[in-house]
PDB file of C-alpha atoms (C1' of nucleotides) in Angstrom:
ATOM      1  CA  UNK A   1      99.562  78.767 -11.946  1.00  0.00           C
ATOM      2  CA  UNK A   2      97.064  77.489 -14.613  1.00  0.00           C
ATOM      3  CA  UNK A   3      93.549  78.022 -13.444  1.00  0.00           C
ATOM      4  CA  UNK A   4      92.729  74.487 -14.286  1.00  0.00           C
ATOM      5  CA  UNK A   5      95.023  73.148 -11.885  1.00  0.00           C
ATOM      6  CA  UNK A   6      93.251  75.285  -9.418  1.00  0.00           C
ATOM      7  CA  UNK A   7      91.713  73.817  -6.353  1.00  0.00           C
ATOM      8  CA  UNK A   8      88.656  75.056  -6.216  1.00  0.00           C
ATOM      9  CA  UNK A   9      88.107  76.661  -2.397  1.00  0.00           C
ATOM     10  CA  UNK A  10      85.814  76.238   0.453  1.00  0.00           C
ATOM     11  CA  UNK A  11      84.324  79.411  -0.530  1.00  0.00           C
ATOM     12  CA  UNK A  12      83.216  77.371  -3.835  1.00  0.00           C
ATOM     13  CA  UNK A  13      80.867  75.298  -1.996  1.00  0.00           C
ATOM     14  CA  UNK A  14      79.612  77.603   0.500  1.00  0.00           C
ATOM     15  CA  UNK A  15      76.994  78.043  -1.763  1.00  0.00           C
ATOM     16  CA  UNK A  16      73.038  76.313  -2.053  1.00  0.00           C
ATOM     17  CA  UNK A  17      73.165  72.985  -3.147  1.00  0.00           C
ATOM     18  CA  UNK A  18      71.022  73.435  -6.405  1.00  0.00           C
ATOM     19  CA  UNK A  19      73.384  76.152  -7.574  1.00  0.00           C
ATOM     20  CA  UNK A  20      76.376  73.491  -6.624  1.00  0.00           C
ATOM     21  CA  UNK A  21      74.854  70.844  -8.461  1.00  0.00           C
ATOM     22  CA  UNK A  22      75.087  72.118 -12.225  1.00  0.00           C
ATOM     23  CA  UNK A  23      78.262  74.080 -11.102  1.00  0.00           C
ATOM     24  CA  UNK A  24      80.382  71.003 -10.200  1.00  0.00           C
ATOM     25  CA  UNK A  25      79.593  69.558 -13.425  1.00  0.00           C
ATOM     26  CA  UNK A  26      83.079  69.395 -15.769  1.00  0.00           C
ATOM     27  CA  UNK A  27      85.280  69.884 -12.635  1.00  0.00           C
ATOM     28  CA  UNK A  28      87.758  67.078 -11.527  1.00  0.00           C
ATOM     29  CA  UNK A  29      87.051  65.074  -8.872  1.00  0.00           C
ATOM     30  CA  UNK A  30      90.510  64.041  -7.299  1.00  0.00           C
ATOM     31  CA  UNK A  31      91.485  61.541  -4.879  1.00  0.00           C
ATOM     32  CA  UNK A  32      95.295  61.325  -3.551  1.00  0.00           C
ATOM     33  CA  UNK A  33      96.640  58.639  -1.002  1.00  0.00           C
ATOM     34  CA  UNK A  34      99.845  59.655  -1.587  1.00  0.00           C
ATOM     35  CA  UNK A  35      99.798  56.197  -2.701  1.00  0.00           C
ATOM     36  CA  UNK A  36      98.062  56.410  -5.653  1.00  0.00           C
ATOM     37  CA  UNK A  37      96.325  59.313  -7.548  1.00  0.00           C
ATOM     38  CA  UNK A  38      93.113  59.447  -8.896  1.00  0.00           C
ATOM     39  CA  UNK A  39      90.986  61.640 -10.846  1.00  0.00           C
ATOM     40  CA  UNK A  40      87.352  61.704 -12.731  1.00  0.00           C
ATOM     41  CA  UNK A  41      85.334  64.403 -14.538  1.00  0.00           C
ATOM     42  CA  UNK A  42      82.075  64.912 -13.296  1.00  0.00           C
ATOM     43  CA  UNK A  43      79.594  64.130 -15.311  1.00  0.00           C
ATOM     44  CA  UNK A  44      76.525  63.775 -13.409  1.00  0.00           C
ATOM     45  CA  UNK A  45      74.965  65.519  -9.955  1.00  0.00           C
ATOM     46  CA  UNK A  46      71.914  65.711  -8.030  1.00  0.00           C
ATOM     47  CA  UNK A  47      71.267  68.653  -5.431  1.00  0.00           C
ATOM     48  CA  UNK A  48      69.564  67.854  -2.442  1.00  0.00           C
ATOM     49  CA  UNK A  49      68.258  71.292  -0.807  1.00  0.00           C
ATOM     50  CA  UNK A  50      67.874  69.846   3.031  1.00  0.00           C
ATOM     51  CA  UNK A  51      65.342  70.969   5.585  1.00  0.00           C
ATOM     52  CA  UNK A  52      61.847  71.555   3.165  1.00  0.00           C
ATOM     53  CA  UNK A  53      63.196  68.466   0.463  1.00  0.00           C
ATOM     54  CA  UNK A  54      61.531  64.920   1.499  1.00  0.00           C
ATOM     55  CA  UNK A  55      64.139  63.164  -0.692  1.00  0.00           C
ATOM     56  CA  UNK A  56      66.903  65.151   2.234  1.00  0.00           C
ATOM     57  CA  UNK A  57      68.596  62.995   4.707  1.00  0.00           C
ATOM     58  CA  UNK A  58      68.064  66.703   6.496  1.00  0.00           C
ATOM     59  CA  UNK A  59      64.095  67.079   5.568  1.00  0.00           C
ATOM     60  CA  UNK A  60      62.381  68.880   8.810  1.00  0.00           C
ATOM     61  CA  UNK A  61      66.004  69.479  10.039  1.00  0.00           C
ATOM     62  CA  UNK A  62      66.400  65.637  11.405  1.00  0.00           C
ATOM     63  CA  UNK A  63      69.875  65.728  12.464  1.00  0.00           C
ATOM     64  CA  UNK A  64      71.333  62.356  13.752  1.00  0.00           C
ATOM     65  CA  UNK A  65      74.715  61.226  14.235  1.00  0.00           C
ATOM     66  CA  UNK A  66      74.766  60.057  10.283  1.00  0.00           C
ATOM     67  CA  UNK A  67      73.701  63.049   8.586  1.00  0.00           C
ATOM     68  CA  UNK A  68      75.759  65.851  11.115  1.00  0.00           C
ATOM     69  CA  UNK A  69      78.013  66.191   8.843  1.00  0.00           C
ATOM     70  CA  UNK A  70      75.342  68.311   6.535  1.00  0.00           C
ATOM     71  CA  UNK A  71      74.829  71.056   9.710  1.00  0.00           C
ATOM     72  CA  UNK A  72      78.676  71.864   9.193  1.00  0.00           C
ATOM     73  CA  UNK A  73      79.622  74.486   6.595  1.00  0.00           C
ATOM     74  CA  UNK A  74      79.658  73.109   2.686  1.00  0.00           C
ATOM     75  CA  UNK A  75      82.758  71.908   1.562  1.00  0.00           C
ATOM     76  CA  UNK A  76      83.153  68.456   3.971  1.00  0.00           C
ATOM     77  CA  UNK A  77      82.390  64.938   2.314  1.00  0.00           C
ATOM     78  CA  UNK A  78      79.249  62.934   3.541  1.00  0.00           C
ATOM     79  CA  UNK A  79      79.678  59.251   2.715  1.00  0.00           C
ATOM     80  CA  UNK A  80      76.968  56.783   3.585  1.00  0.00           C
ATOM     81  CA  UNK A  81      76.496  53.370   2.972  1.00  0.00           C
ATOM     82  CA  UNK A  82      73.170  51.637   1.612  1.00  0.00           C
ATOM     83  CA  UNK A  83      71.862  48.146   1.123  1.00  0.00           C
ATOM     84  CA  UNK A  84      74.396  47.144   3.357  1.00  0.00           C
ATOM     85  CA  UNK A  85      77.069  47.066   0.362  1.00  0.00           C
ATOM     86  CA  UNK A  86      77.785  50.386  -0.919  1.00  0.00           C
ATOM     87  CA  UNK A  87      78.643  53.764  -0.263  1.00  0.00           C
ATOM     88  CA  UNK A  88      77.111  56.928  -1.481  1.00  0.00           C
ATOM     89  CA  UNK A  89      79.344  60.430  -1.610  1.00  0.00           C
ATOM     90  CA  UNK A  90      77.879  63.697  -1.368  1.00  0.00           C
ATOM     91  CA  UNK A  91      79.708  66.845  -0.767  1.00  0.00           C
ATOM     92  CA  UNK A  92      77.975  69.244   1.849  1.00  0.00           C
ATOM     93  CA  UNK A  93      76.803  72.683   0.133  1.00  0.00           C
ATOM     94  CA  UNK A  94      75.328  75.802   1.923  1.00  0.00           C
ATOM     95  CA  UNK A  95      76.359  77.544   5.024  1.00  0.00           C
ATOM     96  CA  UNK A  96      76.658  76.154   8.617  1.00  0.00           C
ATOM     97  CA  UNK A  97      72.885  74.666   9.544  1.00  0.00           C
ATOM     98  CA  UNK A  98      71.991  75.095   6.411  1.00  0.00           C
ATOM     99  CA  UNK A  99      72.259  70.495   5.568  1.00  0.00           C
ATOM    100  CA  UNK A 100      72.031  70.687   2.209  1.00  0.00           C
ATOM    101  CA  UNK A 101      74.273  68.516  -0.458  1.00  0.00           C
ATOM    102  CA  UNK A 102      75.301  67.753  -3.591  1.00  0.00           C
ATOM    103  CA  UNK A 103      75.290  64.099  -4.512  1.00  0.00           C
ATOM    104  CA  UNK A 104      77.738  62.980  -7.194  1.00  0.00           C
ATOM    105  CA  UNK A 105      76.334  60.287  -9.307  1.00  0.00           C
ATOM    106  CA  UNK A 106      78.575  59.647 -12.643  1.00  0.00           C
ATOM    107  CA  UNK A 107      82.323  60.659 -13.283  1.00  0.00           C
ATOM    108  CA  UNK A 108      84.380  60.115 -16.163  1.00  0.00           C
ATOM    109  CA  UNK A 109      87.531  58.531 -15.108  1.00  0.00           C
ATOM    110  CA  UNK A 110      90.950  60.245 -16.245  1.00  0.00           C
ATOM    111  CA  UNK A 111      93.856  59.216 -14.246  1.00  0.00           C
ATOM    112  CA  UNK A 112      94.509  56.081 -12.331  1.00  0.00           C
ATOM    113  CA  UNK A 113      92.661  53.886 -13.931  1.00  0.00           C
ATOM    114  CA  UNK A 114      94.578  50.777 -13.447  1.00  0.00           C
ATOM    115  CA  UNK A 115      93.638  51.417  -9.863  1.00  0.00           C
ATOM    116  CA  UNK A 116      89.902  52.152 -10.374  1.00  0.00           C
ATOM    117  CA  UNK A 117      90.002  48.316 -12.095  1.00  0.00           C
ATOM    118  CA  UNK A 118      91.588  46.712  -9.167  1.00  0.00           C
ATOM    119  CA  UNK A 119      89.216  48.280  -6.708  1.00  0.00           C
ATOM    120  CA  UNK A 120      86.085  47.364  -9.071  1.00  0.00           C
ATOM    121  CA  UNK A 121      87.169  43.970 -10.926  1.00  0.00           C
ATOM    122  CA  UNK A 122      83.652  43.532 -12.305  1.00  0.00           C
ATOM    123  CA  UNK A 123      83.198  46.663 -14.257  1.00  0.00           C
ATOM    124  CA  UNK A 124      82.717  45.375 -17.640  1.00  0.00           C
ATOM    125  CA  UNK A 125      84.387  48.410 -19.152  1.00  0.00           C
ATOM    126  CA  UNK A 126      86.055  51.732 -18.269  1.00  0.00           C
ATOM    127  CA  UNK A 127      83.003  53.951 -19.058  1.00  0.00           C
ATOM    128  CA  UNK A 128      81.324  50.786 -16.260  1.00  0.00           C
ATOM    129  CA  UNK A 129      84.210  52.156 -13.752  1.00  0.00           C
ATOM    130  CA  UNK A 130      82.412  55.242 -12.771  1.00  0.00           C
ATOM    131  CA  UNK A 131      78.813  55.515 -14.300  1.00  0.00           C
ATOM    132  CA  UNK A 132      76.459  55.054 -10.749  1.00  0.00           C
ATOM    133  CA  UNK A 133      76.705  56.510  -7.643  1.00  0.00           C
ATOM    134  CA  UNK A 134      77.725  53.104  -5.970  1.00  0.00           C
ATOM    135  CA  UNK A 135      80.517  52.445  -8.860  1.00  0.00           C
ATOM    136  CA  UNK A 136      82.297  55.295  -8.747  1.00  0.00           C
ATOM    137  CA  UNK A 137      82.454  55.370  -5.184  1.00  0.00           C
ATOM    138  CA  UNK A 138      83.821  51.668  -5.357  1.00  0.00           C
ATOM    139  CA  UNK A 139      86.415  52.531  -7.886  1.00  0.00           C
ATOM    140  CA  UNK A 140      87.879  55.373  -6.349  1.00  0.00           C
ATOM    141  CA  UNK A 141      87.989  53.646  -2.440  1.00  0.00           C
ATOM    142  CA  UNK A 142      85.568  56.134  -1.261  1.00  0.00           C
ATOM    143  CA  UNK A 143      84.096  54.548   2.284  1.00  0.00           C
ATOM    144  CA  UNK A 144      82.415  55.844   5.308  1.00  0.00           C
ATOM    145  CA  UNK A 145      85.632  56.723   6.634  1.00  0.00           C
ATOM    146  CA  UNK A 146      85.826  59.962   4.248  1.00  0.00           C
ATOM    147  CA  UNK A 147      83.269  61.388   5.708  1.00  0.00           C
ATOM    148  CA  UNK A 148      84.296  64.770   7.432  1.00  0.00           C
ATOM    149  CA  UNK A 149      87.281  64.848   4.913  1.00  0.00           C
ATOM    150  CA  UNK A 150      87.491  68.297   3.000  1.00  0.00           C
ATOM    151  CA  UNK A 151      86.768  68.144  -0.320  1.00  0.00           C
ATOM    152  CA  UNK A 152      89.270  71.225  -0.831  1.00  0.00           C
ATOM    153  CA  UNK A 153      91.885  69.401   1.107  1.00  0.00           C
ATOM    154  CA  UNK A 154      95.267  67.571  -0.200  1.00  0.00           C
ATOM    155  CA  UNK A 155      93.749  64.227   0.018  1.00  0.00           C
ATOM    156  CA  UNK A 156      90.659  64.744  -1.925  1.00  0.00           C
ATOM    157  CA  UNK A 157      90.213  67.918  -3.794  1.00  0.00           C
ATOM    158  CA  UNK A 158      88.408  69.114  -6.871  1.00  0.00           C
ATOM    159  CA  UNK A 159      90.177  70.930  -9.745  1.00  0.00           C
ATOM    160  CA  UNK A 160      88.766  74.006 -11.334  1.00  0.00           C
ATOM    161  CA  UNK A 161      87.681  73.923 -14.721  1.00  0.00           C
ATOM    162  CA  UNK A 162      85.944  76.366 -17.419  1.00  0.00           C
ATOM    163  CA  UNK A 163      81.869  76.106 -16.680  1.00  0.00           C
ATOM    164  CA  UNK A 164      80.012  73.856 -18.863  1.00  0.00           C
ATOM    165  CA  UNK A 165      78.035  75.968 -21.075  1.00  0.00           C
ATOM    166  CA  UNK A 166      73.944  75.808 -20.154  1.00  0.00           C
ATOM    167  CA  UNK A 167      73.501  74.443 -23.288  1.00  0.00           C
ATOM    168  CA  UNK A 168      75.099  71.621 -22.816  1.00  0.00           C
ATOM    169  CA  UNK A 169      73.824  70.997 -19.145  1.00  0.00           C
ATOM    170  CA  UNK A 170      70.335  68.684 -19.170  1.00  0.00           C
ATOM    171  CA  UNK A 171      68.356  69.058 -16.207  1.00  0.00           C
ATOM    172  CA  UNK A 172      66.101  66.054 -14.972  1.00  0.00           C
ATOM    173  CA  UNK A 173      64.084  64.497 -12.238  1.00  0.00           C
ATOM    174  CA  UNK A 174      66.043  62.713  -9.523  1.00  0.00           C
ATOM    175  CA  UNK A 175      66.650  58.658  -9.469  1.00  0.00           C
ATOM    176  CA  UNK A 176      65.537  56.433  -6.775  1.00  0.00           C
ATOM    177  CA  UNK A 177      63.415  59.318  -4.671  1.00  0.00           C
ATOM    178  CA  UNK A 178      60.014  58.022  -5.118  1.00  0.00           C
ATOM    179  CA  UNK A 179      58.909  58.180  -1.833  1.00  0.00           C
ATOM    180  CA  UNK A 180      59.308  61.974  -1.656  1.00  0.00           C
ATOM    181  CA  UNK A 181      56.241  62.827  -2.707  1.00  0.00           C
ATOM    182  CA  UNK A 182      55.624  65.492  -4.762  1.00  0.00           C
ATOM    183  CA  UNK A 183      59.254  66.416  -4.427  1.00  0.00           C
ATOM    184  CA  UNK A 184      60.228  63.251  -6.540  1.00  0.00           C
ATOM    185  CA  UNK A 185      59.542  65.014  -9.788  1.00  0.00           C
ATOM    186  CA  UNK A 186      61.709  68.015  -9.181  1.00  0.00           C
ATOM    187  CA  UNK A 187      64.433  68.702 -11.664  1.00  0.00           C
ATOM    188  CA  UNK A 188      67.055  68.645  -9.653  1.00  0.00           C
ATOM    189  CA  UNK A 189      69.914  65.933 -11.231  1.00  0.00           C
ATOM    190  CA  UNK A 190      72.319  67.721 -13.622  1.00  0.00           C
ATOM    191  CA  UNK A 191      74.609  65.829 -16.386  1.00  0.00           C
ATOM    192  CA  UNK A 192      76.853  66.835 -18.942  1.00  0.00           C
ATOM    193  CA  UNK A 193      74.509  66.241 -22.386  1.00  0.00           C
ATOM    194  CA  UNK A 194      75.677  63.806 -24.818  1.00  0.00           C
ATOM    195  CA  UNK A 195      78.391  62.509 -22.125  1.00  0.00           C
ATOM    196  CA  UNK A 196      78.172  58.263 -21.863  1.00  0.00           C
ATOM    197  CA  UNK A 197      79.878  58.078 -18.783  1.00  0.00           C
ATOM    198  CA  UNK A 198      76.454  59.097 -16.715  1.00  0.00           C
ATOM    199  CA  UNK A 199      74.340  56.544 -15.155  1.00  0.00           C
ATOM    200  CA  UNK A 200      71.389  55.261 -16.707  1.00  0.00           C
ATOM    201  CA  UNK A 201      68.563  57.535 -17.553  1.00  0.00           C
TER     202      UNK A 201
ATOM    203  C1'  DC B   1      66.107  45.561  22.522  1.00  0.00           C
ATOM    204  C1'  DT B   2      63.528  44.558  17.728  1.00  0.00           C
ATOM    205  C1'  DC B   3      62.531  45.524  13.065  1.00  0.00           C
ATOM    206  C1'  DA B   4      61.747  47.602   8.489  1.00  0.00           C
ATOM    207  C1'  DC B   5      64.040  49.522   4.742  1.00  0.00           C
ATOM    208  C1'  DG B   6      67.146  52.190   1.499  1.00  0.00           C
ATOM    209  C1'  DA B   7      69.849  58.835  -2.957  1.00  0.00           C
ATOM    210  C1'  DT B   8      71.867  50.765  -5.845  1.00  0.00           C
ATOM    211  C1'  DT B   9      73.631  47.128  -8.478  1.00  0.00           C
ATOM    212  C1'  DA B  10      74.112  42.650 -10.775  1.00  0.00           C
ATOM    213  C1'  DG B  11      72.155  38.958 -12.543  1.00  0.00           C
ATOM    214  C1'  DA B  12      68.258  35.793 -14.031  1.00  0.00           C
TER     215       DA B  12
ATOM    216  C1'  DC C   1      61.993  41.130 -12.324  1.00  0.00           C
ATOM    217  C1'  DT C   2      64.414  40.143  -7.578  1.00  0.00           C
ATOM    218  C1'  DA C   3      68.161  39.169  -4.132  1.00  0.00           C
ATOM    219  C1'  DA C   4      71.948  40.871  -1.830  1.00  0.00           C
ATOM    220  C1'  DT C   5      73.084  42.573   3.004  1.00  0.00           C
ATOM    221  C1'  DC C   6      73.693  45.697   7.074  1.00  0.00           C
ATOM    222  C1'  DG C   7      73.856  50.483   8.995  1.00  0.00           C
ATOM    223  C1'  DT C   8      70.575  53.276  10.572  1.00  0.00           C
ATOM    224  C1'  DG C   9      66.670  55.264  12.949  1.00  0.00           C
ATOM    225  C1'  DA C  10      62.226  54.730  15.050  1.00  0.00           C
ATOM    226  C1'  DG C  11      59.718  52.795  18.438  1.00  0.00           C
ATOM    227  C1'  DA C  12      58.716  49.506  22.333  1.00  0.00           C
TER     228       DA C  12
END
DNA sequence: CTCACGATTAGA
DNA sequence: CTAATCGTGAGA
């Protein structure tokens, strides 16, 4: 078997979330129904280290019937929604009680992208199907209910790829955490350099 | 029960 | 720049 058409394992996320973050960059993000079959690149990531991180949905261990999902062992999908409208997918990193996550914020779409349009008619463009955290989400059907699914499963997987060279990986504060105090200007988001399919910087 | 607000986006 | 729009969590 090729080793890009390699699932990557459980084992692959069992790891913490700010060593997940830059790692997942360049792998395929997969989706399949059985219906339909989609796939993206990802191009963008944000860790979110848990317990001692105000920006965590897990800061001081809170642990409500939202966020449980992050105590399990990494590997599961946690998919919230915000503003009432959207959905935001992390995938949970780190060992069991250990909530820590690794958001995915941009993917470059590769296959399926007839469906990606009919599931987000107002992207303006392809690179518009899956540059935002929200957008992606939308094009690919992600909701609430995936939460709990495994990311190393036969619905929703990620395929293994070679590791983007550090070079070529820019590190930069996270978007949208301003209320975390200090913690806001941590460099903790990850994209591809020179990719155009990340959200805006 | 009430109430404030968000790991965002689209549109003026 | 602001509105959209409701699940969620904190507190009474």
């Amino acid at each position: 078997m090729n080793s890009n058409r390699r699932k990557l394992p459980r084992k692959f996320f069992i790891r913490p979330a700010k060593i997940l973050a830059p790692d997942l960059l360049g792998k395929i993000f997969c989706v399949n129904t059985g219906k339909v079959f989609l796939s993206g690149r990802i191009a963008e990531t944000e860790s979110y280290p848990g317990i001692k991180d105000p920006a965590s949905h897990s800061y001081k261990n809170k642990h409500t019937a939202r966020n449980d999902i992050l105590y399990r062992p990494g590997g599961l999908l946690y998919v919230y929604s915000i503003y009432g409208i959207y959905f935001c997918c992390n995938i949970v990193a780190g060992k069991k009680n250990d909530p820590q996550a690794v958001f995915i914020r941009a993917l470059e779409p590769l296959e399926g992208i007839d469906t990606m349009k009919k599931n987000y008619p107002a992207a303006k463009s392809l690179k518009h199907l899956a540059n935002g955290p929200c957008k992606w989400t939308k094009s690919f059907g992600i909701n609430k209910s995936f939460t709990g699914e495994k990311a190393y499963g036969s619905k929703i997987y990620v395929l293994d790829k070679a590791a983007i060279k550090r070079k070529y990986i820019k590190r930069a504060k996270r978007i949208g955490v301003d209320y975390a105090g200090s913690a806001k200007n941590r460099k903790l988001r990850f994209y591809i350099k020179n990719n155009c399919f990340i959200s805006k910087a």
